[in-house]
């Protein structure tokens, strides 16, 4: 079974802190994604990566950056966390074809105080 | 611009009834894919069904079927004989050929009444 692992289930950080959310997949998938989920807004794409060191902005990249140094790992970075970044963060991966489904991690609930 | 719209924030349905969850999409791509995911209260995202833009037949997976109307740009999920365990959030999503990304709608919360 494909496994997408997010390093933390719950995280509490202070305003202004630099925050790293880590995601690892074990199926050699080309594409990896970071979404945030907020009530009433669904899943919104922050960043995605279609290959090592390649990244593209999603719909809401402001305040975030990403890193993909190895194929299996995709990190989301909040350079200076703010309270409006309190949210559920979901990582996902898939093969490169547009017909392929996403496999999701279990999510990280981030609270910024 | 690519967009997915789910107009039903919440729905209540009696157990054993069929239910249709609406999804409309907007894309200028000719090749695209449409997905439905279920998210129960546990938070996990469960893939339900997929429809490709060139598929002539509507997709079916057990009690789930996708009513694909290409001209109307709609991809509604139909759940037959609903069960209590179907209570969850449901998300419609689209992938398209001009980018590697998948975008989601805002979701529908389905509640099944016993």
CSV table of C-alpha atoms in Angstrom, one decimal:
chain,number,residue,atom,x,y,z
A,1,UNK,CA,0.0,0.0,0.0
A,2,UNK,CA,1.1,3.5,-0.8
A,3,UNK,CA,2.0,5.4,2.4
A,4,UNK,CA,2.2,9.2,2.7
A,5,UNK,CA,3.5,10.2,6.1
A,6,UNK,CA,3.2,13.6,7.7
A,7,UNK,CA,5.6,14.1,10.5
A,8,UNK,CA,3.2,15.6,13.0
A,9,UNK,CA,-0.6,15.2,13.6
A,10,UNK,CA,-0.8,18.3,15.9
A,11,UNK,CA,1.5,21.2,16.1
A,12,UNK,CA,1.3,24.4,18.1
A,13,UNK,CA,3.6,27.3,17.2
A,14,UNK,CA,4.0,31.0,18.2
A,15,UNK,CA,3.5,33.9,15.8
A,16,UNK,CA,6.7,34.7,14.0
A,17,UNK,CA,8.2,31.2,14.3
A,18,UNK,CA,9.6,29.4,11.3
A,19,UNK,CA,7.6,26.2,10.9
A,20,UNK,CA,8.5,23.1,8.9
A,21,UNK,CA,5.9,20.5,7.9
A,22,UNK,CA,7.4,17.3,6.5
A,23,UNK,CA,5.9,14.8,4.2
A,24,UNK,CA,7.3,11.5,2.9
A,25,UNK,CA,5.9,9.1,0.4
A,26,UNK,CA,7.2,5.6,-0.2
A,27,UNK,CA,5.9,4.9,-3.8
A,28,UNK,CA,8.3,6.8,-6.0
A,29,UNK,CA,5.6,9.2,-7.0
A,30,UNK,CA,6.5,12.1,-9.2
A,31,UNK,CA,4.0,14.6,-8.0
A,32,UNK,CA,3.6,15.9,-4.5
A,33,UNK,CA,1.2,18.5,-3.2
A,34,UNK,CA,0.4,20.6,-0.2
A,35,UNK,CA,-3.1,21.7,0.6
A,36,UNK,CA,-4.7,23.5,3.5
A,37,UNK,CA,-8.2,22.7,4.5
A,38,UNK,CA,-10.5,25.2,6.2
A,39,UNK,CA,-14.2,24.9,6.9
A,40,UNK,CA,-16.4,26.1,4.1
A,41,UNK,CA,-13.4,26.5,1.8
A,42,UNK,CA,-12.5,22.9,1.0
A,43,UNK,CA,-9.0,22.0,0.1
A,44,UNK,CA,-6.9,24.8,-1.4
A,45,UNK,CA,-3.6,24.1,-3.2
A,46,UNK,CA,-0.6,25.9,-1.7
A,47,UNK,CA,2.3,24.4,-3.7
A,48,UNK,CA,3.0,21.4,-5.8
A,49,UNK,CA,6.0,19.7,-7.2
A,50,UNK,CA,6.3,17.5,-10.3
A,51,UNK,CA,9.9,16.5,-9.9
A,52,UNK,CA,12.9,16.8,-7.6
A,53,UNK,CA,13.8,20.5,-7.1
A,54,UNK,CA,10.8,21.5,-9.3
A,55,UNK,CA,8.0,23.4,-7.7
A,56,UNK,CA,5.0,25.5,-8.8
A,57,UNK,CA,2.7,27.8,-6.9
A,58,UNK,CA,-0.8,26.8,-6.3
A,59,UNK,CA,-3.7,29.1,-5.5
A,60,UNK,CA,-2.6,30.4,-2.1
A,61,UNK,CA,1.2,30.4,-2.0
A,62,UNK,CA,1.6,33.6,0.0
A,63,UNK,CA,3.4,33.1,3.3
A,64,UNK,CA,4.6,29.6,2.3
A,65,UNK,CA,7.6,28.1,0.6
A,66,UNK,CA,8.5,24.5,-0.2
A,67,UNK,CA,11.5,22.2,-0.7
A,68,UNK,CA,11.9,19.0,-2.6
A,69,UNK,CA,15.5,17.9,-2.4
A,70,UNK,CA,14.7,14.2,-2.7
A,71,UNK,CA,11.9,12.5,-4.6
A,72,UNK,CA,10.2,11.0,-1.6
A,73,UNK,CA,10.2,14.2,0.6
A,74,UNK,CA,8.3,17.4,0.2
A,75,UNK,CA,8.5,20.0,2.9
A,76,UNK,CA,6.2,23.0,3.5
A,77,UNK,CA,7.8,26.0,5.2
A,78,UNK,CA,6.1,28.8,7.0
A,79,UNK,CA,8.8,31.5,7.1
A,80,UNK,CA,7.1,33.5,9.8
A,81,UNK,CA,3.9,31.9,11.1
A,82,UNK,CA,0.8,34.0,11.5
A,83,UNK,CA,-2.5,33.3,13.2
A,84,UNK,CA,-4.3,33.1,9.8
A,85,UNK,CA,-2.2,30.1,9.0
A,86,UNK,CA,-3.9,28.1,11.7
A,87,UNK,CA,-5.4,25.3,9.6
A,88,UNK,CA,-5.3,21.6,8.7
A,89,UNK,CA,-2.5,20.9,6.3
A,90,UNK,CA,-2.7,17.9,4.0
A,91,UNK,CA,0.1,16.4,1.9
A,92,UNK,CA,-0.6,14.2,-1.1
A,93,UNK,CA,1.3,12.4,-3.8
A,94,UNK,CA,0.5,10.6,-7.1
A,95,UNK,CA,2.0,9.3,-10.3
A,96,UNK,CA,2.6,11.8,-13.0
A,97,UNK,CA,-0.4,11.2,-15.1
A,98,UNK,CA,-3.5,13.4,-14.8
A,99,UNK,CA,-5.6,10.2,-14.6
A,100,UNK,CA,-4.0,9.1,-11.4
A,101,UNK,CA,-5.6,9.6,-8.0
A,102,UNK,CA,-4.0,11.4,-5.0
A,103,UNK,CA,-2.8,9.5,-2.0
A,104,UNK,CA,-3.1,11.6,1.2
A,105,UNK,CA,-1.3,11.8,4.4
A,106,UNK,CA,-3.3,11.9,7.7
A,107,UNK,CA,-2.9,15.7,8.0
A,108,UNK,CA,-1.3,18.1,10.4
A,109,UNK,CA,-3.5,20.4,12.5
A,110,UNK,CA,-1.4,23.5,13.0
A,111,UNK,CA,-2.3,26.1,15.5
A,112,UNK,CA,-0.5,29.4,15.5
A,113,UNK,CA,-0.9,31.4,18.7
B,1,UNK,CA,-9.4,29.8,-15.1
B,2,UNK,CA,-9.9,26.2,-13.8
B,3,UNK,CA,-12.5,25.9,-11.1
B,4,UNK,CA,-14.6,23.4,-9.3
B,5,UNK,CA,-17.9,24.4,-7.7
B,6,UNK,CA,-19.9,22.4,-5.2
B,7,UNK,CA,-23.1,24.4,-4.4
B,8,UNK,CA,-24.5,22.2,-1.6
B,9,UNK,CA,-22.7,23.0,1.7
B,10,UNK,CA,-24.8,20.4,3.6
B,11,UNK,CA,-27.4,17.7,2.9
B,12,UNK,CA,-29.6,15.5,5.0
B,13,UNK,CA,-30.8,12.2,3.5
B,14,UNK,CA,-32.9,9.4,4.9
B,15,UNK,CA,-31.1,6.0,5.2
B,16,UNK,CA,-31.5,3.8,2.1
B,17,UNK,CA,-32.4,6.7,-0.1
B,18,UNK,CA,-30.3,7.6,-3.2
B,19,UNK,CA,-28.5,10.9,-3.0
B,20,UNK,CA,-26.9,13.1,-5.6
B,21,UNK,CA,-24.1,15.5,-4.8
B,22,UNK,CA,-23.5,18.2,-7.3
B,23,UNK,CA,-20.3,19.3,-8.9
B,24,UNK,CA,-19.6,21.6,-11.8
B,25,UNK,CA,-16.3,22.4,-13.2
B,26,UNK,CA,-14.7,24.9,-15.6
B,27,UNK,CA,-11.7,24.3,-17.7
B,28,UNK,CA,-10.5,25.1,-21.2
B,29,UNK,CA,-8.5,21.9,-21.4
B,30,UNK,CA,-9.7,19.1,-23.6
B,31,UNK,CA,-8.1,16.4,-21.5
B,32,UNK,CA,-9.0,16.3,-17.8
B,33,UNK,CA,-10.0,14.0,-15.0
B,34,UNK,CA,-12.7,14.3,-12.3
B,35,UNK,CA,-12.4,12.7,-8.9
B,36,UNK,CA,-14.6,12.3,-5.8
B,37,UNK,CA,-13.2,11.9,-2.4
B,38,UNK,CA,-14.9,11.1,0.9
B,39,UNK,CA,-13.6,12.5,4.2
B,40,UNK,CA,-15.3,10.9,7.3
B,41,UNK,CA,-14.9,12.5,10.8
B,42,UNK,CA,-11.6,10.7,11.2
B,43,UNK,CA,-10.1,13.1,8.7
B,44,UNK,CA,-8.7,10.6,6.2
B,45,UNK,CA,-9.3,11.2,2.5
B,46,UNK,CA,-10.8,8.2,0.7
B,47,UNK,CA,-10.8,8.0,-3.0
B,48,UNK,CA,-14.2,7.0,-4.4
B,49,UNK,CA,-14.4,7.3,-8.1
B,50,UNK,CA,-12.7,8.7,-11.2
B,51,UNK,CA,-14.0,9.9,-14.7
B,52,UNK,CA,-11.8,10.9,-17.6
B,53,UNK,CA,-12.9,13.5,-20.0
B,54,UNK,CA,-12.7,11.1,-22.9
B,55,UNK,CA,-14.6,8.3,-21.1
B,56,UNK,CA,-17.9,7.7,-22.9
B,57,UNK,CA,-19.4,5.7,-20.2
B,58,UNK,CA,-20.2,7.0,-16.7
B,59,UNK,CA,-17.9,5.6,-14.1
B,60,UNK,CA,-19.3,3.3,-11.5
B,61,UNK,CA,-17.8,1.8,-8.3
B,62,UNK,CA,-20.2,-0.3,-6.2
B,63,UNK,CA,-22.8,2.0,-4.8
B,64,UNK,CA,-21.1,5.1,-6.3
B,65,UNK,CA,-21.7,6.3,-9.8
B,66,UNK,CA,-20.6,9.5,-11.5
B,67,UNK,CA,-23.2,11.3,-13.7
B,68,UNK,CA,-20.9,12.9,-16.2
B,69,UNK,CA,-22.5,15.5,-18.5
B,70,UNK,CA,-19.7,17.0,-20.5
B,71,UNK,CA,-21.6,19.7,-22.3
B,72,UNK,CA,-23.0,21.0,-19.0
B,73,UNK,CA,-19.6,20.6,-17.3
B,74,UNK,CA,-21.1,18.6,-14.5
B,75,UNK,CA,-19.8,15.5,-12.7
B,76,UNK,CA,-22.4,14.7,-10.0
B,77,UNK,CA,-21.8,11.8,-7.6
B,78,UNK,CA,-24.7,9.5,-7.1
B,79,UNK,CA,-24.8,7.2,-4.0
B,80,UNK,CA,-27.4,4.5,-4.2
B,81,UNK,CA,-29.1,3.1,-1.1
B,82,UNK,CA,-27.3,5.4,1.4
B,83,UNK,CA,-26.0,4.0,4.7
B,84,UNK,CA,-25.2,5.6,8.0
B,85,UNK,CA,-21.6,5.2,7.2
B,86,UNK,CA,-21.9,7.5,4.2
B,87,UNK,CA,-22.2,10.5,6.6
B,88,UNK,CA,-19.0,12.5,5.7
B,89,UNK,CA,-17.6,15.4,3.8
B,90,UNK,CA,-17.5,14.8,0.0
B,91,UNK,CA,-15.1,16.6,-2.3
B,92,UNK,CA,-15.1,16.9,-6.0
B,93,UNK,CA,-11.7,17.4,-7.7
B,94,UNK,CA,-10.3,18.0,-11.1
B,95,UNK,CA,-6.9,17.4,-12.7
B,96,UNK,CA,-6.2,18.8,-16.1
B,97,UNK,CA,-3.6,18.4,-18.8
B,98,UNK,CA,-2.1,21.9,-18.9
B,99,UNK,CA,-0.7,21.6,-15.3
B,100,UNK,CA,0.2,18.7,-13.0
B,101,UNK,CA,-2.1,19.9,-10.2
B,102,UNK,CA,-5.4,18.8,-8.9
B,103,UNK,CA,-7.9,21.4,-7.6
B,104,UNK,CA,-10.8,20.7,-5.2
B,105,UNK,CA,-14.3,22.1,-4.5
B,106,UNK,CA,-15.4,23.4,-1.2
B,107,UNK,CA,-17.1,20.2,-0.3
B,108,UNK,CA,-20.6,18.9,0.7
B,109,UNK,CA,-21.3,17.6,4.2
B,110,UNK,CA,-23.7,14.7,3.9
B,111,UNK,CA,-25.6,13.5,6.9
B,112,UNK,CA,-27.6,10.2,6.7
B,113,UNK,CA,-30.7,10.0,9.0
B,114,UNK,CA,-31.6,6.6,10.4
